[in-house]
Amino acid sequence: MLRCVFSVASVLCLFAVSTNQATEDGLFPGNVAFHFTAPLYNVSIPENSVAKTYATQSPGAPRMGVPVTLNTFTDIRYKILGGNRDLFFKAEHRLVGDFCFLFIRIKTGNNDVLNRERKDKYILQVRATANIKEGNPKVQYSSETTVVVTVLDTNDLSPLFYPTEYNATVAEDTPIHQSILKVIAEDADLGRNGEIYYSFAEETDKFAIHPVTGVITLTRPLIYNEGTYHELKVHAQDRGIQSQSGFGFSVAQVHIRVKKVNLYAPEIRIRRHPSIVENSNADIYAIVNVSDRDSGIHGEIDKLEIVDGDPDGHFRIRPTRQKGEYNIEVLKLLDREKTPQGYQLQLRAVDKGTSPIVLCSSKVSPIKLTDWELLISNFDIFTLGLTLCIFPLGIPPRESYKSVPVQLADLNDNAPIFNKEIYDVKVPESAPVNTPLIRLKVSDPDDGRNAQVFLEIVGGNEGGEFHINPETGMLYTAVPLDAETKQFYSLTVSAIDQGNVGTRKQSSAKVISLRPRLLLVVGNIDGFQVKVYVEDTNDNDPIFDKSELTVWIDENMPAGTSVTTVHAKDRDRGENAYISYLIANLNKVPFEVDHFSGLIKTTQLLDYESMRREYVLRIRASDWGQPYRRQTEMEVTVKVRDINDNRPQFEKIDCVGNLPRHTPIGSEIITLSAIDFDSGNIISYRIVSGSEDNCFSIDSTSGTITVSCDLNDVRVSERELNVTATDNTHFADIAKVRFKLVNTKKNVFSSGRLLTDDTGTFDCKDTGVARRLTEVLAEAENNNGPLEVEDLPMMPTRYGQNVHSPEFIDFPIEIKVNESVLIGTILVRLKARDRDLGFNGELVYGISGGDSRSQFDVDMKTGDLKVIGYLDREKEYEYFLNVTVYDLGRPQKSSSRVLPITVLDVNDNAPKFEKSLASFRVTENALNGTAIFRANATDLDEGDNAKVTYSLATDTQDFAVDKTTGILTGNNIFSS
């Protein structure tokens, strides 16, 4: 017979086979079928079942047994072959129709019963045998199967405590709801039968037990004087139906001993003296009273000491003659400047409680469980490692702490101190009025009014060029600065605190102004210097020595002849004072000027007779300043002086004629006239040759030639006279007069009459000098007519006049800025324009008013408005700055606008309580939710930043505070 066996926890499969070999179709010889309906069956039976109790199958399980053919088999029997070592079970058969049922029941006559806690499953091997009614010899058939019998649990066991007695020592100050100990019971039943509920046998209001975990907690305070011992009985009961034994629970004894403790910590009360004045000889700062509400030794104070807040040992605690009274004494001189926050002494008071001694020992011991329910489950012996501790009833000392603030009253024992020795700053002289130069920072280690410092200019500011904000220390220009007028300023700035009169301390700083820049050196009263340098800007026009000048020059001087030298000065310095010159006349003039020296020279010959005899030159001087040049002009009148540079010229030359011999003496024969182009010259005539016999003479003024002898006596027939003219400097070319002496009849001429008959006429050659004189005179008249303004056009100046005033463009309506903005932040760039050119259109910006706290500055060149001081909305939430823009023209023009600035709030202030300390009394029967105290805090911020919410910083369940109203309420009933 083949058998397949698996582990106990698995299904055990036994294939039923017949003792006779079956054919391939499962039939035995003779086509007889005999076998179980299943190779394995599952049945269950309750534990502790009595004899003849049958095991049952679950609904839907296959019928347990062997199917038979009617009248085929006889004498069918079932027998348990194995798995029934304790003989608890018996197999029975019952034939119903064509099926022979197998039943498993409890066997009678047993001394023992099924116990699930000992064994919960049995695997039975069952054989079925049968005989065939007909046939000879008889054939016996058999088949085998496996029946798994599961023992069902019944609530036959009660919970079992281990151990059955518990001991605990509980201090009388143990808080309620504190766990004291845990009882443990076990029940070997299953399911609800094994679930345990714990309860007290008798009601108590001081203790509670958790029904499931068995943890015992305290529900009322323990008072040692009211009872030192408590005994409790704990029941453990399962949730099953009452057991057959009739006992539904087990009992454990709990013994609780109350330990007397040091209930109260010492109470510290302070009687403080007024604040200690620093550096005073105070001996006692405060009187401390320490008490303890405990009785006996627990109420005695062991010590009071300073445990924190006095690292340098300035204080000590000394007991007085009165019990529980101590003095806080000052041992050393106190300096508020070294500890500006004062001292926060931390006191600790300790009573005379006794510290407990705990003795512990570890041991490993074998423990054998003797419970019969465990023994029947075949549990092995196991080992427990125990640590045994002895807790004597020692009482630990209690301690309490108290903070004692020590405030030091300030003594005005320090003078203000300037924070730096040297400042280096530049300020252009074109800076507008009220331009911030530098913030003088002064500190005073004192406190309050003793540290409040005001600054003042006390010397060197006779002209009122500067002013200082006494509170902020910002130094400003008060008037336009002029480096050319005054290059050096020696200011004395005084810093004085606001302590009581008689205790005030003062420091000062000198300001020495030097030229190219501004340097500040601050110091105390011993004389640290503050140097101020004023930086030059191109704010001055060149100035000529004379605004008008008249000079003379001779005509006909060669080109390049020096006429005169003009000179201009500029009060500025450096390149701003370098000057170049030019002639501003647009019409061409025969002059030029050296750009650097100012020397005026001719560019061509000047002719008095044909050219202008007077020139008006506009000489312009320009400096080299940046970004624009400044310039000025002067008038130079150049007059041409006439010189005798022309020879007389005869109108007629080469005269030829006949002269009768009978011409009487004194008769005028011809007049030779000469012309001199020079103005005002007197011409005289003379006969150079041809009249050696003095027969002819010439009038030196008119040039008329007359007969001076009897011509009949002259032997020659022709004469040639050479005549010249002179202006006493130059001589004219020789004019020749040729004539023949002819014999004619006598005629009588009147004296002074020229010869007019045909025999006494002369023919001369015309030189054309008269016509040329007419032309020169006409040109001279044209060139020297009276001058009008339009006849003297000048080169226009580069920048013209300062006609227009500056005007702002895109000026902001309002600026909003957070009070947390960083110093140096640019808020806006102001823009302006001026339609003039050059310095007339060059603009500078300044704040002319509205900044009493020195919080803002505008860059004079770019117009950038920036923050230069810390803004605080709680001190000043709105500013109205008067912003002014100036041009640098002459005269200077300006324009102003008001700029509103709103400072926005940030959450930079913490809430502050009206009172930092509050005390109150509460009755012990106060109800939960009783209002005890209302805290009130305010916040200097605004809006959501000023909304205050309240919470408890102390971790406690006894109090609660309303987060909105600040009302403090109690959550428990208080004890007095």
CSV table of C-alpha atoms in Angstrom, one decimal, residues 44-46 48-56 88-90 103-108:
chain,number,residue,atom,x,y,z
A,44,SER,CA,-13.6,19.3,14.0
A,45,ILE,CA,-14.6,18.6,17.6
A,46,PRO,CA,-14.7,20.8,20.7
A,48,ASN,CA,-13.4,18.7,26.6
A,49,SER,CA,-16.0,16.8,24.7
A,50,VAL,CA,-17.6,13.9,26.5
A,51,ALA,CA,-17.8,10.3,25.3
A,52,LYS,CA,-19.7,9.6,22.2
A,53,THR,CA,-19.4,13.2,20.9
A,54,TYR,CA,-19.0,13.1,17.2
A,55,ALA,CA,-16.7,15.1,15.0
A,56,THR,CA,-18.4,17.2,12.3
A,88,PHE,CA,-9.4,9.5,22.2
A,89,PHE,CA,-11.2,8.6,19.0
A,90,LYS,CA,-13.2,5.7,17.6
A,103,PHE,CA,-18.1,8.7,11.8
A,104,ILE,CA,-15.4,9.7,14.3
A,105,ARG,CA,-16.4,10.1,17.9
A,106,ILE,CA,-15.0,10.3,21.4
A,107,LYS,CA,-14.3,6.9,22.8
A,108,THR,CA,-15.9,6.0,26.0
